[in-house]
Short mmCIF file of N, CA and C in Angstrom, two decimals:
data_model
loop_
_atom_site.label_atom_id
_atom_site.label_comp_id
_atom_site.label_asym_id
_atom_site.label_seq_id
_atom_site.Cartn_x
_atom_site.Cartn_y
_atom_site.Cartn_z
N UNK A 1 0.80 -1.21 -0.04
CA UNK A 1 0.00 0.03 0.00
C UNK A 1 0.90 1.22 0.03
N UNK A 2 0.40 2.24 -0.71
CA UNK A 2 1.17 3.52 -0.81
C UNK A 2 0.34 4.63 -0.16
N UNK A 3 1.09 5.59 0.29
CA UNK A 3 0.44 6.74 1.02
C UNK A 3 -0.33 7.49 -0.09
N UNK A 4 -1.62 7.81 0.26
CA UNK A 4 -2.44 8.60 -0.69
C UNK A 4 -2.68 10.04 -0.17
N UNK A 5 -2.77 10.09 1.15
CA UNK A 5 -2.98 11.43 1.71
C UNK A 5 -2.59 11.35 3.22
N UNK A 6 -2.40 12.50 3.75
CA UNK A 6 -2.04 12.57 5.20
C UNK A 6 -2.54 13.91 5.74
N UNK A 7 -2.82 13.97 7.03
CA UNK A 7 -3.25 15.24 7.71
C UNK A 7 -2.39 15.35 8.96
N UNK A 8 -1.74 16.53 9.20
CA UNK A 8 -1.08 16.84 10.38
C UNK A 8 -1.78 18.03 11.04
N UNK A 9 -1.86 17.98 12.36
CA UNK A 9 -2.55 19.05 13.15
C UNK A 9 -1.76 19.60 14.25
N UNK A 10 -1.99 20.83 14.61
CA UNK A 10 -1.43 21.49 15.81
C UNK A 10 0.00 21.82 15.71
N UNK A 11 0.22 23.04 15.24
CA UNK A 11 1.65 23.67 15.17
C UNK A 11 2.46 22.84 14.24
N UNK A 12 2.08 22.72 12.98
CA UNK A 12 2.73 21.89 12.06
C UNK A 12 3.89 22.70 11.35
N UNK A 13 5.04 22.12 11.30
CA UNK A 13 6.18 22.73 10.52
C UNK A 13 6.46 21.82 9.34
N UNK A 14 6.63 22.55 8.20
CA UNK A 14 6.84 21.80 7.01
C UNK A 14 8.01 22.52 6.24
N UNK A 15 8.86 21.75 5.66
CA UNK A 15 10.07 22.32 4.96
C UNK A 15 10.35 21.61 3.64
N UNK A 16 10.64 22.33 2.59
CA UNK A 16 11.07 21.74 1.33
C UNK A 16 11.99 22.78 0.63
N UNK A 17 13.25 22.37 0.33
CA UNK A 17 14.18 23.21 -0.30
C UNK A 17 14.50 24.40 0.63
N UNK A 18 14.32 25.60 0.13
CA UNK A 18 14.65 26.80 0.86
C UNK A 18 13.39 27.41 1.61
N UNK A 19 12.21 26.70 1.44
CA UNK A 19 11.00 27.25 2.03
C UNK A 19 10.62 26.40 3.26
N UNK A 20 10.07 27.21 4.24
CA UNK A 20 9.60 26.54 5.46
C UNK A 20 8.30 27.17 5.88
N UNK A 21 7.32 26.40 6.31
CA UNK A 21 5.93 26.93 6.67
C UNK A 21 5.59 26.44 8.07
N UNK A 22 4.84 27.24 8.78
CA UNK A 22 4.27 26.91 10.05
C UNK A 22 2.70 27.07 9.86
N UNK A 23 2.00 26.06 10.23
CA UNK A 23 0.52 26.04 10.03
C UNK A 23 -0.20 25.40 11.23
N UNK A 24 -1.44 25.60 11.30
CA UNK A 24 -2.22 24.88 12.24
C UNK A 24 -2.54 23.45 11.75
N UNK A 25 -2.97 23.26 10.49
CA UNK A 25 -3.24 21.99 9.87
C UNK A 25 -2.64 21.97 8.47
N UNK A 26 -2.14 20.79 8.13
CA UNK A 26 -1.68 20.51 6.78
C UNK A 26 -2.37 19.26 6.22
N UNK A 27 -2.97 19.45 5.05
CA UNK A 27 -3.53 18.27 4.35
C UNK A 27 -2.61 17.99 3.15
N UNK A 28 -2.12 16.84 3.05
CA UNK A 28 -1.13 16.51 1.94
C UNK A 28 -1.85 15.44 1.08
N UNK A 29 -1.73 15.68 -0.34
CA UNK A 29 -2.21 14.75 -1.30
C UNK A 29 -1.13 14.21 -2.07
N UNK A 30 -0.82 12.91 -2.00
CA UNK A 30 0.35 12.36 -2.69
C UNK A 30 0.23 12.38 -4.17
N UNK A 31 -0.94 12.13 -4.78
CA UNK A 31 -1.18 12.11 -6.20
C UNK A 31 -0.78 13.41 -6.90
N UNK A 32 -1.12 14.58 -6.26
CA UNK A 32 -0.72 15.82 -6.82
C UNK A 32 0.48 16.43 -6.23
N UNK A 33 1.05 15.73 -5.24
CA UNK A 33 2.22 16.16 -4.57
C UNK A 33 2.15 17.61 -4.03
N UNK A 34 0.92 17.83 -3.51
CA UNK A 34 0.67 19.22 -2.96
C UNK A 34 0.10 19.09 -1.56
N UNK A 35 0.20 20.24 -0.84
CA UNK A 35 -0.31 20.30 0.51
C UNK A 35 -1.10 21.58 0.62
N UNK A 36 -2.17 21.61 1.34
CA UNK A 36 -2.95 22.74 1.73
C UNK A 36 -2.74 23.01 3.14
N UNK A 37 -2.26 24.21 3.43
CA UNK A 37 -1.90 24.61 4.78
C UNK A 37 -2.95 25.54 5.30
N UNK A 38 -3.47 25.36 6.56
CA UNK A 38 -4.46 26.20 7.22
C UNK A 38 -3.88 26.87 8.40
N UNK A 39 -4.21 28.11 8.60
CA UNK A 39 -3.79 28.84 9.78
C UNK A 39 -4.48 28.25 11.05
N UNK A 40 -3.88 28.31 12.23
CA UNK A 40 -4.47 27.76 13.43
C UNK A 40 -5.69 28.64 13.88
N UNK A 41 -6.80 27.97 14.07
CA UNK A 41 -8.02 28.60 14.65
C UNK A 41 -8.25 30.00 14.06
N UNK A 42 -8.32 30.09 12.65
CA UNK A 42 -8.58 31.32 12.05
C UNK A 42 -7.37 32.25 11.90
N UNK A 43 -6.23 31.77 12.34
CA UNK A 43 -5.00 32.51 12.25
C UNK A 43 -4.34 32.43 10.92
N UNK A 44 -3.08 32.61 10.91
CA UNK A 44 -2.32 32.70 9.65
C UNK A 44 -1.30 31.60 9.54
N UNK A 45 -1.12 31.19 8.25
CA UNK A 45 0.01 30.35 7.93
C UNK A 45 1.22 31.26 7.65
N UNK A 46 2.36 30.89 8.17
CA UNK A 46 3.56 31.69 7.93
C UNK A 46 4.51 30.84 7.03
N UNK A 47 4.92 31.51 5.90
CA UNK A 47 5.87 30.83 4.95
C UNK A 47 7.08 31.75 4.79
N UNK A 48 8.24 31.13 4.98
CA UNK A 48 9.52 31.78 4.84
C UNK A 48 10.43 31.11 3.75
N UNK A 49 10.96 31.94 2.90
CA UNK A 49 11.92 31.38 1.95
C UNK A 49 13.27 31.96 2.27
N UNK A 50 14.17 31.16 2.73
CA UNK A 50 15.49 31.58 3.15
C UNK A 50 16.33 32.10 1.97
N UNK A 51 15.96 31.74 0.73
CA UNK A 51 16.73 32.25 -0.39
C UNK A 51 16.34 33.67 -0.77
N UNK A 52 15.16 34.15 -0.26
CA UNK A 52 14.76 35.54 -0.52
C UNK A 52 14.83 36.35 0.78
N UNK A 53 15.28 37.57 0.61
CA UNK A 53 15.30 38.45 1.80
C UNK A 53 13.88 39.12 1.90
N UNK A 54 13.57 39.50 3.07
CA UNK A 54 12.27 40.19 3.29
C UNK A 54 11.43 39.52 4.38
N UNK A 55 10.24 40.05 4.47
CA UNK A 55 9.35 39.53 5.50
C UNK A 55 8.79 38.17 5.09
N UNK A 56 8.31 37.36 6.05
CA UNK A 56 7.67 36.15 5.64
C UNK A 56 6.28 36.42 5.06
N UNK A 57 5.79 35.52 4.28
CA UNK A 57 4.45 35.69 3.69
C UNK A 57 3.47 35.00 4.65
N UNK A 58 2.41 35.66 4.92
CA UNK A 58 1.34 35.13 5.78
C UNK A 58 -0.01 35.22 5.13
N UNK A 59 -0.81 34.09 5.25
CA UNK A 59 -2.11 34.01 4.69
C UNK A 59 -2.93 33.04 5.49
N UNK A 60 -4.22 33.09 5.35
CA UNK A 60 -5.08 32.22 6.05
C UNK A 60 -5.01 30.72 5.57
N UNK A 61 -4.84 30.59 4.24
CA UNK A 61 -4.75 29.34 3.66
C UNK A 61 -3.86 29.35 2.39
N UNK A 62 -2.94 28.36 2.33
CA UNK A 62 -1.98 28.35 1.21
C UNK A 62 -1.94 26.94 0.61
N UNK A 63 -1.86 26.86 -0.73
CA UNK A 63 -1.58 25.59 -1.33
C UNK A 63 -0.17 25.56 -1.89
N UNK A 64 0.63 24.53 -1.52
CA UNK A 64 2.01 24.36 -1.86
C UNK A 64 2.21 23.16 -2.66
N UNK A 65 2.52 23.30 -3.92
CA UNK A 65 2.79 22.20 -4.81
C UNK A 65 4.29 21.86 -4.65
N UNK A 66 4.53 20.73 -4.08
CA UNK A 66 5.91 20.39 -3.76
C UNK A 66 6.72 19.85 -4.98
N UNK A 67 5.95 19.51 -5.99
CA UNK A 67 6.60 18.98 -7.19
C UNK A 67 7.17 20.22 -8.06
N UNK A 68 6.33 21.28 -8.11
CA UNK A 68 6.71 22.43 -8.90
C UNK A 68 7.18 23.62 -8.10
N UNK A 69 7.10 23.53 -6.71
CA UNK A 69 7.39 24.56 -5.74
C UNK A 69 6.46 25.79 -5.90
N UNK A 70 5.31 25.68 -6.49
CA UNK A 70 4.45 26.78 -6.71
C UNK A 70 3.56 26.92 -5.38
N UNK A 71 3.45 28.23 -5.07
CA UNK A 71 2.64 28.58 -3.84
C UNK A 71 1.41 29.41 -4.38
N UNK A 72 0.20 28.99 -3.92
CA UNK A 72 -1.08 29.68 -4.23
C UNK A 72 -1.69 30.09 -2.93
N UNK A 73 -2.06 31.41 -2.85
CA UNK A 73 -2.75 31.92 -1.75
C UNK A 73 -4.16 31.63 -2.00
N UNK A 74 -4.87 30.78 -1.15
CA UNK A 74 -6.22 30.37 -1.29
C UNK A 74 -7.16 31.27 -0.56
N UNK A 75 -6.71 31.68 0.64
CA UNK A 75 -7.51 32.60 1.52
C UNK A 75 -6.55 33.60 2.07
N UNK A 76 -6.62 34.81 1.62
CA UNK A 76 -5.59 35.70 2.06
C UNK A 76 -5.78 36.20 3.48
N UNK A 77 -6.96 36.11 4.01
CA UNK A 77 -7.11 36.67 5.37
C UNK A 77 -6.62 38.06 5.34
N UNK A 78 -5.72 38.43 6.17
CA UNK A 78 -5.04 39.68 6.22
C UNK A 78 -3.65 39.36 5.67
N UNK A 79 -3.52 39.36 4.39
CA UNK A 79 -2.31 38.99 3.68
C UNK A 79 -1.17 39.96 3.93
N UNK A 80 -0.01 39.43 4.22
CA UNK A 80 1.18 40.25 4.46
C UNK A 80 2.38 39.53 3.79
N UNK A 81 3.28 40.30 3.19
CA UNK A 81 4.45 39.73 2.60
C UNK A 81 4.33 39.61 1.07
N UNK A 82 5.25 38.89 0.52
CA UNK A 82 5.25 38.70 -0.97
C UNK A 82 5.43 37.26 -1.26
N UNK A 83 4.55 36.64 -2.09
CA UNK A 83 4.65 35.19 -2.34
C UNK A 83 5.86 34.83 -3.32
#
């Protein structure tokens, strides 16, 4: 059997390459190699790219395609930073 999906909850840290995110919940889909990150209790997901200078990106919900490294802001909440 192969992993199809996974959910992690409560102060989840996720890292790939030069990017690192902190979220309340992460839903991972193996078929699309992507994760949807949700802020904790209506809070914000924080995404930092160590290869880029500047403030971290924060949004209520983010989709991160780990195959292509594409970031999509799904729910900006009070969006801060630059994707």
